[in-house]
């Protein structure tokens, strides 16, 4: 974890605030476009937010948070109680949505999904790569950074407020897409579903706010062996690996509990994990919040 201090809190749209977090003792850890951080809030919640500032600025991180009173309390705390000067612990940046090299980019963002896309557009333009942004929101007033983006990037950016123009036709955009363009999309589920239908799968990269509902085989009990301590933890069918480890005194850092943030990643030394995450765990890794075992026993680097 890194310690930061809340340097600025700015209202950047209806129900959206931007935070600038500075390192009190020196530069913060480096990051690349698409990265996010876990923020440990003083109300004992940990939440994940995309970094939307300039990766070249090692002195500060910028994030933006939309107020959603129906969630579990993270945005509520930030909007109602967080003040400038407060110290916050944040994780090292993680990136499950990296910007890969391409001859040309189309970025598509919906609402607060603009946060992960902004540094990508910045990087593409800075490198001289042709790039454009379609930014969609329910109203101009609800869209953070819209004026900043149009001022900086001009006609590379198209801002669509659906209360005035309706939803853009992604199918038409996809049918006219030049073959060399790579599409990056972040936004609500309805936008991502439309993007999947509109753009070729091999040229589409997406980041979701929430896990995609999927069906898995019924949960079964298994054992998790903590290799470093020698402790064996029974994981019942009605309990997650994450919770079983916590109850056994082997807590694992966790954030989303949906398999989308990556904060609870574990190294698997033996056994066959059953991956249920939306990230795509690499070989020898698993995410304890949602994934289970397809073998009776897992050996973990704990």
PDB file of C-alpha atoms in Angstrom:
ATOM      1  CA  UNK A   1       0.000   0.000   0.000  1.00  0.00           C
ATOM      2  CA  UNK A   2       0.979   3.636  -0.515  1.00  0.00           C
ATOM      3  CA  UNK A   3      -0.025   6.545   1.673  1.00  0.00           C
ATOM      4  CA  UNK A   4      -1.596   9.529  -0.073  1.00  0.00           C
ATOM      5  CA  UNK A   5      -3.172  12.808   0.975  1.00  0.00           C
ATOM      6  CA  UNK A   6      -6.358  14.215  -0.559  1.00  0.00           C
ATOM      7  CA  UNK A   7      -5.067  17.379  -2.223  1.00  0.00           C
ATOM      8  CA  UNK A   8      -8.169  18.428  -4.195  1.00  0.00           C
ATOM      9  CA  UNK A   9     -11.851  17.484  -4.314  1.00  0.00           C
ATOM     10  CA  UNK A  10     -13.603  18.999  -7.321  1.00  0.00           C
ATOM     11  CA  UNK A  11     -17.141  18.672  -8.605  1.00  0.00           C
ATOM     12  CA  UNK A  12     -16.699  17.697 -12.254  1.00  0.00           C
ATOM     13  CA  UNK A  13     -20.299  16.775 -13.160  1.00  0.00           C
ATOM     14  CA  UNK A  14     -23.651  16.134 -11.553  1.00  0.00           C
ATOM     15  CA  UNK A  15     -22.997  13.564  -8.801  1.00  0.00           C
ATOM     16  CA  UNK A  16     -19.330  13.155  -9.809  1.00  0.00           C
ATOM     17  CA  UNK A  17     -16.295  14.380  -7.882  1.00  0.00           C
ATOM     18  CA  UNK A  18     -12.653  14.195  -8.882  1.00  0.00           C
ATOM     19  CA  UNK A  19      -9.967  13.507  -6.267  1.00  0.00           C
ATOM     20  CA  UNK A  20      -6.300  14.394  -6.600  1.00  0.00           C
ATOM     21  CA  UNK A  21      -4.223  12.218  -4.260  1.00  0.00           C
ATOM     22  CA  UNK A  22      -0.628  13.243  -3.599  1.00  0.00           C
ATOM     23  CA  UNK A  23       2.237  11.282  -2.129  1.00  0.00           C
ATOM     24  CA  UNK A  24       3.296  13.043   1.092  1.00  0.00           C
ATOM     25  CA  UNK A  25       6.854  11.683   1.068  1.00  0.00           C
ATOM     26  CA  UNK A  26       7.769  11.460  -2.609  1.00  0.00           C
ATOM     27  CA  UNK A  27       6.743  10.048  -5.977  1.00  0.00           C
ATOM     28  CA  UNK A  28       3.934   7.521  -6.217  1.00  0.00           C
ATOM     29  CA  UNK A  29       4.243   4.188  -8.007  1.00  0.00           C
ATOM     30  CA  UNK A  30       4.209   4.396 -11.824  1.00  0.00           C
ATOM     31  CA  UNK A  31       1.209   3.324 -13.870  1.00  0.00           C
ATOM     32  CA  UNK A  32       0.047   2.961 -17.458  1.00  0.00           C
ATOM     33  CA  UNK A  33      -3.255   3.807 -19.166  1.00  0.00           C
ATOM     34  CA  UNK A  34      -6.048   1.454 -18.125  1.00  0.00           C
ATOM     35  CA  UNK A  35      -4.736   0.970 -14.574  1.00  0.00           C
ATOM     36  CA  UNK A  36      -6.777   1.256 -11.394  1.00  0.00           C
ATOM     37  CA  UNK A  37      -6.043   1.456  -7.677  1.00  0.00           C
ATOM     38  CA  UNK A  38      -7.730   0.146  -4.551  1.00  0.00           C
ATOM     39  CA  UNK A  39      -8.613   2.958  -2.145  1.00  0.00           C
ATOM     40  CA  UNK A  40      -8.967   2.050   1.530  1.00  0.00           C
ATOM     41  CA  UNK A  41     -11.657   4.344   2.891  1.00  0.00           C
ATOM     42  CA  UNK A  42     -11.943   5.383   6.558  1.00  0.00           C
ATOM     43  CA  UNK A  43     -15.350   3.635   6.837  1.00  0.00           C
ATOM     44  CA  UNK A  44     -13.558   0.264   6.465  1.00  0.00           C
ATOM     45  CA  UNK A  45     -14.472  -0.146   2.817  1.00  0.00           C
ATOM     46  CA  UNK A  46     -12.042  -0.699  -0.048  1.00  0.00           C
ATOM     47  CA  UNK A  47     -13.070   0.395  -3.520  1.00  0.00           C
ATOM     48  CA  UNK A  48     -11.444   0.344  -6.959  1.00  0.00           C
ATOM     49  CA  UNK A  49     -11.167   3.427  -9.165  1.00  0.00           C
ATOM     50  CA  UNK A  50      -9.555   3.910 -12.562  1.00  0.00           C
ATOM     51  CA  UNK A  51      -6.656   6.338 -12.731  1.00  0.00           C
ATOM     52  CA  UNK A  52      -7.667   9.180 -15.044  1.00  0.00           C
ATOM     53  CA  UNK A  53      -4.786  11.627 -14.740  1.00  0.00           C
ATOM     54  CA  UNK A  54      -1.429  11.831 -16.481  1.00  0.00           C
ATOM     55  CA  UNK A  55       0.840   8.763 -16.070  1.00  0.00           C
ATOM     56  CA  UNK A  56       3.847  11.078 -16.412  1.00  0.00           C
ATOM     57  CA  UNK A  57       2.849  12.876 -13.196  1.00  0.00           C
ATOM     58  CA  UNK A  58       4.455  10.716 -10.492  1.00  0.00           C
ATOM     59  CA  UNK A  59       3.466  13.164  -7.741  1.00  0.00           C
ATOM     60  CA  UNK A  60      -0.299  12.603  -7.889  1.00  0.00           C
ATOM     61  CA  UNK A  61      -3.077  10.223  -8.839  1.00  0.00           C
ATOM     62  CA  UNK A  62      -6.434  11.473 -10.123  1.00  0.00           C
ATOM     63  CA  UNK A  63      -9.631   9.441  -9.825  1.00  0.00           C
ATOM     64  CA  UNK A  64     -13.316  10.277 -10.256  1.00  0.00           C
ATOM     65  CA  UNK A  65     -16.281   8.858  -8.352  1.00  0.00           C
ATOM     66  CA  UNK A  66     -19.967   8.974  -9.214  1.00  0.00           C
ATOM     67  CA  UNK A  67     -22.327   9.086  -6.240  1.00  0.00           C
ATOM     68  CA  UNK A  68     -24.489   5.986  -6.159  1.00  0.00           C
ATOM     69  CA  UNK A  69     -26.566   5.738  -2.959  1.00  0.00           C
ATOM     70  CA  UNK A  70     -27.661   2.192  -3.881  1.00  0.00           C
ATOM     71  CA  UNK A  71     -24.138   0.745  -3.636  1.00  0.00           C
ATOM     72  CA  UNK A  72     -22.352  -0.478  -0.505  1.00  0.00           C
ATOM     73  CA  UNK A  73     -21.264   2.913   0.801  1.00  0.00           C
ATOM     74  CA  UNK A  74     -17.967   3.809  -0.881  1.00  0.00           C
ATOM     75  CA  UNK A  75     -19.233   6.612  -3.098  1.00  0.00           C
ATOM     76  CA  UNK A  76     -21.566   7.770  -0.308  1.00  0.00           C
ATOM     77  CA  UNK A  77     -18.626   8.268   2.037  1.00  0.00           C
ATOM     78  CA  UNK A  78     -16.493  10.072  -0.533  1.00  0.00           C
ATOM     79  CA  UNK A  79     -19.261  12.476  -1.563  1.00  0.00           C
ATOM     80  CA  UNK A  80     -20.609  13.219   1.906  1.00  0.00           C
ATOM     81  CA  UNK A  81     -17.714  12.943   4.339  1.00  0.00           C
ATOM     82  CA  UNK A  82     -14.283  12.959   2.675  1.00  0.00           C
ATOM     83  CA  UNK A  83     -12.377  16.221   3.047  1.00  0.00           C
ATOM     84  CA  UNK A  84      -9.205  17.740   1.706  1.00  0.00           C
ATOM     85  CA  UNK A  85      -6.157  16.846   3.792  1.00  0.00           C
ATOM     86  CA  UNK A  86      -7.412  13.376   4.702  1.00  0.00           C
ATOM     87  CA  UNK A  87      -4.850  10.572   4.463  1.00  0.00           C
ATOM     88  CA  UNK A  88      -5.846   7.565   2.355  1.00  0.00           C
ATOM     89  CA  UNK A  89      -3.995   4.320   1.773  1.00  0.00           C
ATOM     90  CA  UNK A  90      -4.077   3.123  -1.825  1.00  0.00           C
ATOM     91  CA  UNK A  91      -2.723   0.021  -3.514  1.00  0.00           C
ATOM     92  CA  UNK A  92      -0.059  -0.149  -6.155  1.00  0.00           C
ATOM     93  CA  UNK A  93      -1.686   0.319  -9.577  1.00  0.00           C
ATOM     94  CA  UNK A  94      -2.938  -2.818 -11.334  1.00  0.00           C
ATOM     95  CA  UNK A  95      -3.839  -3.027 -15.004  1.00  0.00           C
ATOM     96  CA  UNK A  96      -6.269  -5.562 -16.467  1.00  0.00           C
ATOM     97  CA  UNK A  97      -7.203  -3.204 -19.325  1.00  0.00           C
ATOM     98  CA  UNK A  98      -3.864  -2.311 -20.939  1.00  0.00           C
ATOM     99  CA  UNK A  99      -3.502  -0.194 -24.053  1.00  0.00           C
ATOM    100  CA  UNK A 100      -1.774  -2.334 -26.684  1.00  0.00           C
ATOM    101  CA  UNK A 101      -0.055  -0.975 -29.753  1.00  0.00           C
ATOM    102  CA  UNK A 102      -2.276  -0.419 -32.795  1.00  0.00           C
ATOM    103  CA  UNK A 103      -2.160   1.646 -36.009  1.00  0.00           C
ATOM    104  CA  UNK A 104      -5.329   3.509 -34.984  1.00  0.00           C
ATOM    105  CA  UNK A 105      -7.758   3.646 -32.061  1.00  0.00           C
ATOM    106  CA  UNK A 106     -11.440   4.250 -31.471  1.00  0.00           C
ATOM    107  CA  UNK A 107     -12.325   4.844 -27.825  1.00  0.00           C
ATOM    108  CA  UNK A 108     -15.946   4.485 -26.717  1.00  0.00           C
ATOM    109  CA  UNK A 109     -16.909   5.575 -23.209  1.00  0.00           C
ATOM    110  CA  UNK A 110     -20.192   5.767 -21.350  1.00  0.00           C
ATOM    111  CA  UNK A 111     -20.622   7.932 -18.252  1.00  0.00           C
ATOM    112  CA  UNK A 112     -18.017   7.326 -15.565  1.00  0.00           C
ATOM    113  CA  UNK A 113     -16.359   4.829 -17.942  1.00  0.00           C
ATOM    114  CA  UNK A 114     -14.532   7.844 -19.337  1.00  0.00           C
ATOM    115  CA  UNK A 115     -12.032   7.581 -16.479  1.00  0.00           C
ATOM    116  CA  UNK A 116     -10.195   4.532 -17.828  1.00  0.00           C
ATOM    117  CA  UNK A 117     -10.293   5.829 -21.407  1.00  0.00           C
ATOM    118  CA  UNK A 118      -8.914   9.349 -20.826  1.00  0.00           C
ATOM    119  CA  UNK A 119      -5.268   8.313 -20.262  1.00  0.00           C
ATOM    120  CA  UNK A 120      -5.484   6.040 -23.309  1.00  0.00           C
ATOM    121  CA  UNK A 121      -6.549   8.912 -25.543  1.00  0.00           C
ATOM    122  CA  UNK A 122      -3.785  11.069 -24.060  1.00  0.00           C
ATOM    123  CA  UNK A 123      -1.172   8.390 -24.761  1.00  0.00           C
ATOM    124  CA  UNK A 124      -2.380   7.751 -28.309  1.00  0.00           C
ATOM    125  CA  UNK A 125      -2.387  11.432 -29.238  1.00  0.00           C
ATOM    126  CA  UNK A 126       1.021  11.989 -27.632  1.00  0.00           C
ATOM    127  CA  UNK A 127       2.492   9.136 -29.695  1.00  0.00           C
ATOM    128  CA  UNK A 128       1.057  10.531 -32.927  1.00  0.00           C
ATOM    129  CA  UNK A 129      -1.293   7.563 -33.412  1.00  0.00           C
ATOM    130  CA  UNK A 130      -4.645   8.436 -35.033  1.00  0.00           C
ATOM    131  CA  UNK A 131      -7.334   8.211 -32.347  1.00  0.00           C
ATOM    132  CA  UNK A 132     -10.896   9.348 -31.747  1.00  0.00           C
ATOM    133  CA  UNK A 133     -13.301   9.222 -28.816  1.00  0.00           C
ATOM    134  CA  UNK A 134     -17.057   8.713 -28.717  1.00  0.00           C
ATOM    135  CA  UNK A 135     -18.226   9.821 -25.265  1.00  0.00           C
ATOM    136  CA  UNK A 136     -21.864   9.099 -24.361  1.00  0.00           C
ATOM    137  CA  UNK A 137     -23.897  10.182 -21.331  1.00  0.00           C
ATOM    138  CA  UNK A 138     -27.487  10.784 -20.355  1.00  0.00           C
ATOM    139  CA  UNK A 139     -26.955  14.581 -20.327  1.00  0.00           C
ATOM    140  CA  UNK A 140     -24.087  16.994 -20.821  1.00  0.00           C
ATOM    141  CA  UNK A 141     -24.271  17.991 -17.153  1.00  0.00           C
ATOM    142  CA  UNK A 142     -23.784  14.378 -16.062  1.00  0.00           C
ATOM    143  CA  UNK A 143     -20.620  13.809 -18.104  1.00  0.00           C
ATOM    144  CA  UNK A 144     -17.354  14.404 -16.221  1.00  0.00           C
ATOM    145  CA  UNK A 145     -14.443  15.958 -18.110  1.00  0.00           C
ATOM    146  CA  UNK A 146     -16.487  16.549 -21.288  1.00  0.00           C
ATOM    147  CA  UNK A 147     -15.374  20.177 -21.644  1.00  0.00           C
ATOM    148  CA  UNK A 148     -11.772  19.310 -20.762  1.00  0.00           C
ATOM    149  CA  UNK A 149     -11.670  16.629 -23.449  1.00  0.00           C
ATOM    150  CA  UNK A 150     -13.197  18.735 -26.228  1.00  0.00           C
ATOM    151  CA  UNK A 151     -10.960  21.667 -25.336  1.00  0.00           C
ATOM    152  CA  UNK A 152      -7.797  19.554 -25.423  1.00  0.00           C
ATOM    153  CA  UNK A 153      -8.530  17.230 -28.349  1.00  0.00           C
ATOM    154  CA  UNK A 154     -10.978  19.172 -30.526  1.00  0.00           C
ATOM    155  CA  UNK A 155     -12.726  17.240 -33.266  1.00  0.00           C
ATOM    156  CA  UNK A 156     -11.115  13.963 -32.195  1.00  0.00           C
ATOM    157  CA  UNK A 157     -13.837  13.896 -29.515  1.00  0.00           C
ATOM    158  CA  UNK A 158     -17.558  13.479 -30.140  1.00  0.00           C
ATOM    159  CA  UNK A 159     -19.751  14.057 -27.075  1.00  0.00           C
ATOM    160  CA  UNK A 160     -23.272  12.618 -27.271  1.00  0.00           C
ATOM    161  CA  UNK A 161     -25.877  13.530 -24.643  1.00  0.00           C
ATOM    162  CA  UNK A 162     -28.683  11.023 -25.106  1.00  0.00           C
ATOM    163  CA  UNK A 163     -31.346  13.338 -23.657  1.00  0.00           C
ATOM    164  CA  UNK A 164     -30.827  15.544 -26.723  1.00  0.00           C
ATOM    165  CA  UNK A 165     -29.497  13.236 -29.453  1.00  0.00           C
ATOM    166  CA  UNK A 166     -30.552   9.733 -28.469  1.00  0.00           C
ATOM    167  CA  UNK A 167     -28.165   6.817 -28.373  1.00  0.00           C
ATOM    168  CA  UNK A 168     -25.476   6.671 -31.068  1.00  0.00           C
ATOM    169  CA  UNK A 169     -25.695   3.920 -33.661  1.00  0.00           C
ATOM    170  CA  UNK A 170     -22.758   1.688 -32.766  1.00  0.00           C
ATOM    171  CA  UNK A 171     -23.759  -0.814 -35.449  1.00  0.00           C
ATOM    172  CA  UNK A 172     -23.331   1.838 -38.137  1.00  0.00           C
ATOM    173  CA  UNK A 173     -20.029   2.870 -36.596  1.00  0.00           C
ATOM    174  CA  UNK A 174     -18.874  -0.745 -36.600  1.00  0.00           C
ATOM    175  CA  UNK A 175     -19.863  -1.335 -40.224  1.00  0.00           C
ATOM    176  CA  UNK A 176     -17.726   1.647 -41.294  1.00  0.00           C
ATOM    177  CA  UNK A 177     -14.773   0.734 -39.065  1.00  0.00           C
ATOM    178  CA  UNK A 178     -11.473   0.652 -40.993  1.00  0.00           C
ATOM    179  CA  UNK A 179      -9.744  -2.733 -40.669  1.00  0.00           C
ATOM    180  CA  UNK A 180      -6.734  -1.410 -38.781  1.00  0.00           C
ATOM    181  CA  UNK A 181      -8.664   0.260 -35.918  1.00  0.00           C
ATOM    182  CA  UNK A 182      -8.589  -1.201 -32.390  1.00  0.00           C
ATOM    183  CA  UNK A 183     -11.646  -0.339 -30.266  1.00  0.00           C
ATOM    184  CA  UNK A 184     -11.530   0.241 -26.513  1.00  0.00           C
ATOM    185  CA  UNK A 185     -14.855   0.478 -24.699  1.00  0.00           C
ATOM    186  CA  UNK A 186     -15.791   1.122 -21.057  1.00  0.00           C
ATOM    187  CA  UNK A 187     -19.264   1.941 -19.809  1.00  0.00           C
ATOM    188  CA  UNK A 188     -22.540   0.455 -18.584  1.00  0.00           C
ATOM    189  CA  UNK A 189     -23.600  -3.061 -19.513  1.00  0.00           C
ATOM    190  CA  UNK A 190     -26.021  -1.878 -22.205  1.00  0.00           C
ATOM    191  CA  UNK A 191     -23.200  -0.051 -24.016  1.00  0.00           C
ATOM    192  CA  UNK A 192     -20.851  -3.016 -23.770  1.00  0.00           C
ATOM    193  CA  UNK A 193     -23.512  -5.350 -25.133  1.00  0.00           C
ATOM    194  CA  UNK A 194     -24.073  -2.990 -28.067  1.00  0.00           C
ATOM    195  CA  UNK A 195     -20.310  -2.766 -28.650  1.00  0.00           C
ATOM    196  CA  UNK A 196     -19.985  -6.574 -28.684  1.00  0.00           C
ATOM    197  CA  UNK A 197     -22.659  -6.740 -31.353  1.00  0.00           C
ATOM    198  CA  UNK A 198     -21.206  -3.869 -33.393  1.00  0.00           C
ATOM    199  CA  UNK A 199     -17.441  -4.455 -33.472  1.00  0.00           C
ATOM    200  CA  UNK A 200     -15.380  -7.516 -34.458  1.00  0.00           C
ATOM    201  CA  UNK A 201     -14.389  -9.448 -31.328  1.00  0.00           C
ATOM    202  CA  UNK A 202     -10.712  -9.595 -32.321  1.00  0.00           C
ATOM    203  CA  UNK A 203     -10.553  -5.782 -32.455  1.00  0.00           C
ATOM    204  CA  UNK A 204     -12.576  -4.981 -29.328  1.00  0.00           C
ATOM    205  CA  UNK A 205     -11.249  -4.519 -25.787  1.00  0.00           C
ATOM    206  CA  UNK A 206     -13.751  -3.878 -22.978  1.00  0.00           C
ATOM    207  CA  UNK A 207     -13.753  -3.147 -19.262  1.00  0.00           C
ATOM    208  CA  UNK A 208     -16.847  -3.815 -17.172  1.00  0.00           C
ATOM    209  CA  UNK A 209     -18.108  -2.151 -13.996  1.00  0.00           C
ATOM    210  CA  UNK A 210     -19.668  -5.409 -12.775  1.00  0.00           C
ATOM    211  CA  UNK A 211     -19.175  -9.091 -13.427  1.00  0.00           C
ATOM    212  CA  UNK A 212     -21.180 -10.767 -16.169  1.00  0.00           C
ATOM    213  CA  UNK A 213     -23.769 -13.196 -14.723  1.00  0.00           C
ATOM    214  CA  UNK A 214     -22.796 -16.738 -15.705  1.00  0.00           C
ATOM    215  CA  UNK A 215     -23.774 -20.268 -14.810  1.00  0.00           C
ATOM    216  CA  UNK A 216     -21.298 -22.631 -13.157  1.00  0.00           C
ATOM    217  CA  UNK A 217     -21.449 -26.172 -11.862  1.00  0.00           C
ATOM    218  CA  UNK A 218     -22.778 -26.464  -8.280  1.00  0.00           C
ATOM    219  CA  UNK A 219     -20.283 -25.539  -5.588  1.00  0.00           C
ATOM    220  CA  UNK A 220     -18.463 -28.417  -3.927  1.00  0.00           C
ATOM    221  CA  UNK A 221     -16.337 -28.522  -0.809  1.00  0.00           C
ATOM    222  CA  UNK A 222     -12.537 -28.530  -1.207  1.00  0.00           C
ATOM    223  CA  UNK A 223      -9.378 -28.053   0.828  1.00  0.00           C
ATOM    224  CA  UNK A 224      -6.971 -25.132   0.555  1.00  0.00           C
ATOM    225  CA  UNK A 225      -3.470 -25.889   1.822  1.00  0.00           C
ATOM    226  CA  UNK A 226      -1.448 -22.825   2.827  1.00  0.00           C
ATOM    227  CA  UNK A 227       2.045 -23.934   1.786  1.00  0.00           C
ATOM    228  CA  UNK A 228       4.063 -21.465   3.833  1.00  0.00           C
ATOM    229  CA  UNK A 229       2.224 -22.017   7.111  1.00  0.00           C
ATOM    230  CA  UNK A 230       1.239 -25.648   6.593  1.00  0.00           C
ATOM    231  CA  UNK A 231      -2.358 -24.887   7.565  1.00  0.00           C
ATOM    232  CA  UNK A 232      -5.171 -26.689   5.751  1.00  0.00           C
ATOM    233  CA  UNK A 233      -8.431 -24.765   5.395  1.00  0.00           C
ATOM    234  CA  UNK A 234     -11.735 -26.453   4.585  1.00  0.00           C
ATOM    235  CA  UNK A 235     -13.783 -24.452   2.068  1.00  0.00           C
ATOM    236  CA  UNK A 236     -17.454 -25.471   2.385  1.00  0.00           C
ATOM    237  CA  UNK A 237     -19.757 -25.437  -0.628  1.00  0.00           C
ATOM    238  CA  UNK A 238     -21.651 -22.444   0.752  1.00  0.00           C
ATOM    239  CA  UNK A 239     -18.574 -20.283   1.437  1.00  0.00           C
ATOM    240  CA  UNK A 240     -16.033 -18.577  -0.811  1.00  0.00           C
ATOM    241  CA  UNK A 241     -12.338 -19.348  -0.636  1.00  0.00           C
ATOM    242  CA  UNK A 242     -11.783 -15.733   0.378  1.00  0.00           C
ATOM    243  CA  UNK A 243     -14.148 -15.989   3.354  1.00  0.00           C
ATOM    244  CA  UNK A 244     -12.886 -19.410   4.396  1.00  0.00           C
ATOM    245  CA  UNK A 245      -9.309 -18.127   4.502  1.00  0.00           C
ATOM    246  CA  UNK A 246     -10.386 -15.078   6.490  1.00  0.00           C
ATOM    247  CA  UNK A 247     -12.259 -17.177   9.047  1.00  0.00           C
ATOM    248  CA  UNK A 248      -9.196 -19.408   9.393  1.00  0.00           C
ATOM    249  CA  UNK A 249      -6.974 -16.453  10.210  1.00  0.00           C
ATOM    250  CA  UNK A 250      -5.404 -16.178   6.736  1.00  0.00           C
ATOM    251  CA  UNK A 251      -7.086 -13.026   5.404  1.00  0.00           C
ATOM    252  CA  UNK A 252      -6.472 -11.962   1.815  1.00  0.00           C
ATOM    253  CA  UNK A 253      -6.760  -8.367   0.617  1.00  0.00           C
ATOM    254  CA  UNK A 254     -10.005  -8.013  -1.358  1.00  0.00           C
ATOM    255  CA  UNK A 255     -11.982  -5.263  -2.997  1.00  0.00           C
ATOM    256  CA  UNK A 256     -14.815  -5.885  -5.443  1.00  0.00           C
ATOM    257  CA  UNK A 257     -15.707  -9.480  -4.436  1.00  0.00           C
ATOM    258  CA  UNK A 258     -16.964  -9.925  -8.014  1.00  0.00           C
ATOM    259  CA  UNK A 259     -13.841 -11.135  -9.807  1.00  0.00           C
ATOM    260  CA  UNK A 260     -13.198  -7.918 -11.708  1.00  0.00           C
ATOM    261  CA  UNK A 261     -10.588  -5.932  -9.734  1.00  0.00           C
ATOM    262  CA  UNK A 262      -7.816  -8.478  -9.145  1.00  0.00           C
ATOM    263  CA  UNK A 263      -6.970  -7.434  -5.590  1.00  0.00           C
ATOM    264  CA  UNK A 264      -7.417 -10.955  -4.138  1.00  0.00           C
ATOM    265  CA  UNK A 265      -5.061 -12.719  -6.560  1.00  0.00           C
ATOM    266  CA  UNK A 266      -3.386 -15.849  -5.190  1.00  0.00           C
ATOM    267  CA  UNK A 267      -0.598 -18.045  -6.511  1.00  0.00           C
ATOM    268  CA  UNK A 268      -1.613 -21.685  -6.982  1.00  0.00           C
ATOM    269  CA  UNK A 269       1.214 -24.160  -6.450  1.00  0.00           C
ATOM    270  CA  UNK A 270      -0.767 -27.352  -7.016  1.00  0.00           C
ATOM    271  CA  UNK A 271      -4.315 -28.392  -7.885  1.00  0.00           C
ATOM    272  CA  UNK A 272      -6.822 -27.201 -10.460  1.00  0.00           C
ATOM    273  CA  UNK A 273      -8.592 -23.896  -9.832  1.00  0.00           C
ATOM    274  CA  UNK A 274     -12.030 -23.327 -11.322  1.00  0.00           C
ATOM    275  CA  UNK A 275     -11.817 -19.791 -12.679  1.00  0.00           C
ATOM    276  CA  UNK A 276     -14.968 -17.711 -12.288  1.00  0.00           C
ATOM    277  CA  UNK A 277     -13.455 -14.246 -12.670  1.00  0.00           C
ATOM    278  CA  UNK A 278     -13.984 -11.706 -15.450  1.00  0.00           C
ATOM    279  CA  UNK A 279     -10.287 -10.831 -15.688  1.00  0.00           C
ATOM    280  CA  UNK A 280      -8.823 -13.988 -17.176  1.00  0.00           C
ATOM    281  CA  UNK A 281      -6.472 -15.341 -14.536  1.00  0.00           C
ATOM    282  CA  UNK A 282      -3.031 -16.237 -15.844  1.00  0.00           C
ATOM    283  CA  UNK A 283      -1.495 -19.682 -15.355  1.00  0.00           C
ATOM    284  CA  UNK A 284      -0.801 -20.418 -11.713  1.00  0.00           C
ATOM    285  CA  UNK A 285      -3.063 -17.631 -10.465  1.00  0.00           C
ATOM    286  CA  UNK A 286      -6.633 -17.402  -9.190  1.00  0.00           C
ATOM    287  CA  UNK A 287      -8.956 -14.849  -7.586  1.00  0.00           C
ATOM    288  CA  UNK A 288     -10.165 -15.979  -4.190  1.00  0.00           C
ATOM    289  CA  UNK A 289     -13.377 -13.949  -4.086  1.00  0.00           C
ATOM    290  CA  UNK A 290     -15.201 -15.928  -6.786  1.00  0.00           C
ATOM    291  CA  UNK A 291     -13.051 -18.789  -8.059  1.00  0.00           C
ATOM    292  CA  UNK A 292     -13.101 -22.252  -6.540  1.00  0.00           C
ATOM    293  CA  UNK A 293     -11.454 -25.628  -7.192  1.00  0.00           C
ATOM    294  CA  UNK A 294     -12.209 -28.353  -9.693  1.00  0.00           C
ATOM    295  CA  UNK A 295      -9.852 -30.669  -7.786  1.00  0.00           C
ATOM    296  CA  UNK A 296     -10.371 -31.792  -4.168  1.00  0.00           C
ATOM    297  CA  UNK A 297      -7.340 -29.814  -3.014  1.00  0.00           C
ATOM    298  CA  UNK A 298      -5.501 -26.614  -3.860  1.00  0.00           C
ATOM    299  CA  UNK A 299      -2.040 -25.700  -2.581  1.00  0.00           C
ATOM    300  CA  UNK A 300      -1.662 -21.940  -2.265  1.00  0.00           C
ATOM    301  CA  UNK A 301       1.372 -19.732  -1.727  1.00  0.00           C
ATOM    302  CA  UNK A 302       0.155 -18.519   1.673  1.00  0.00           C
TER     303      UNK A 302
END
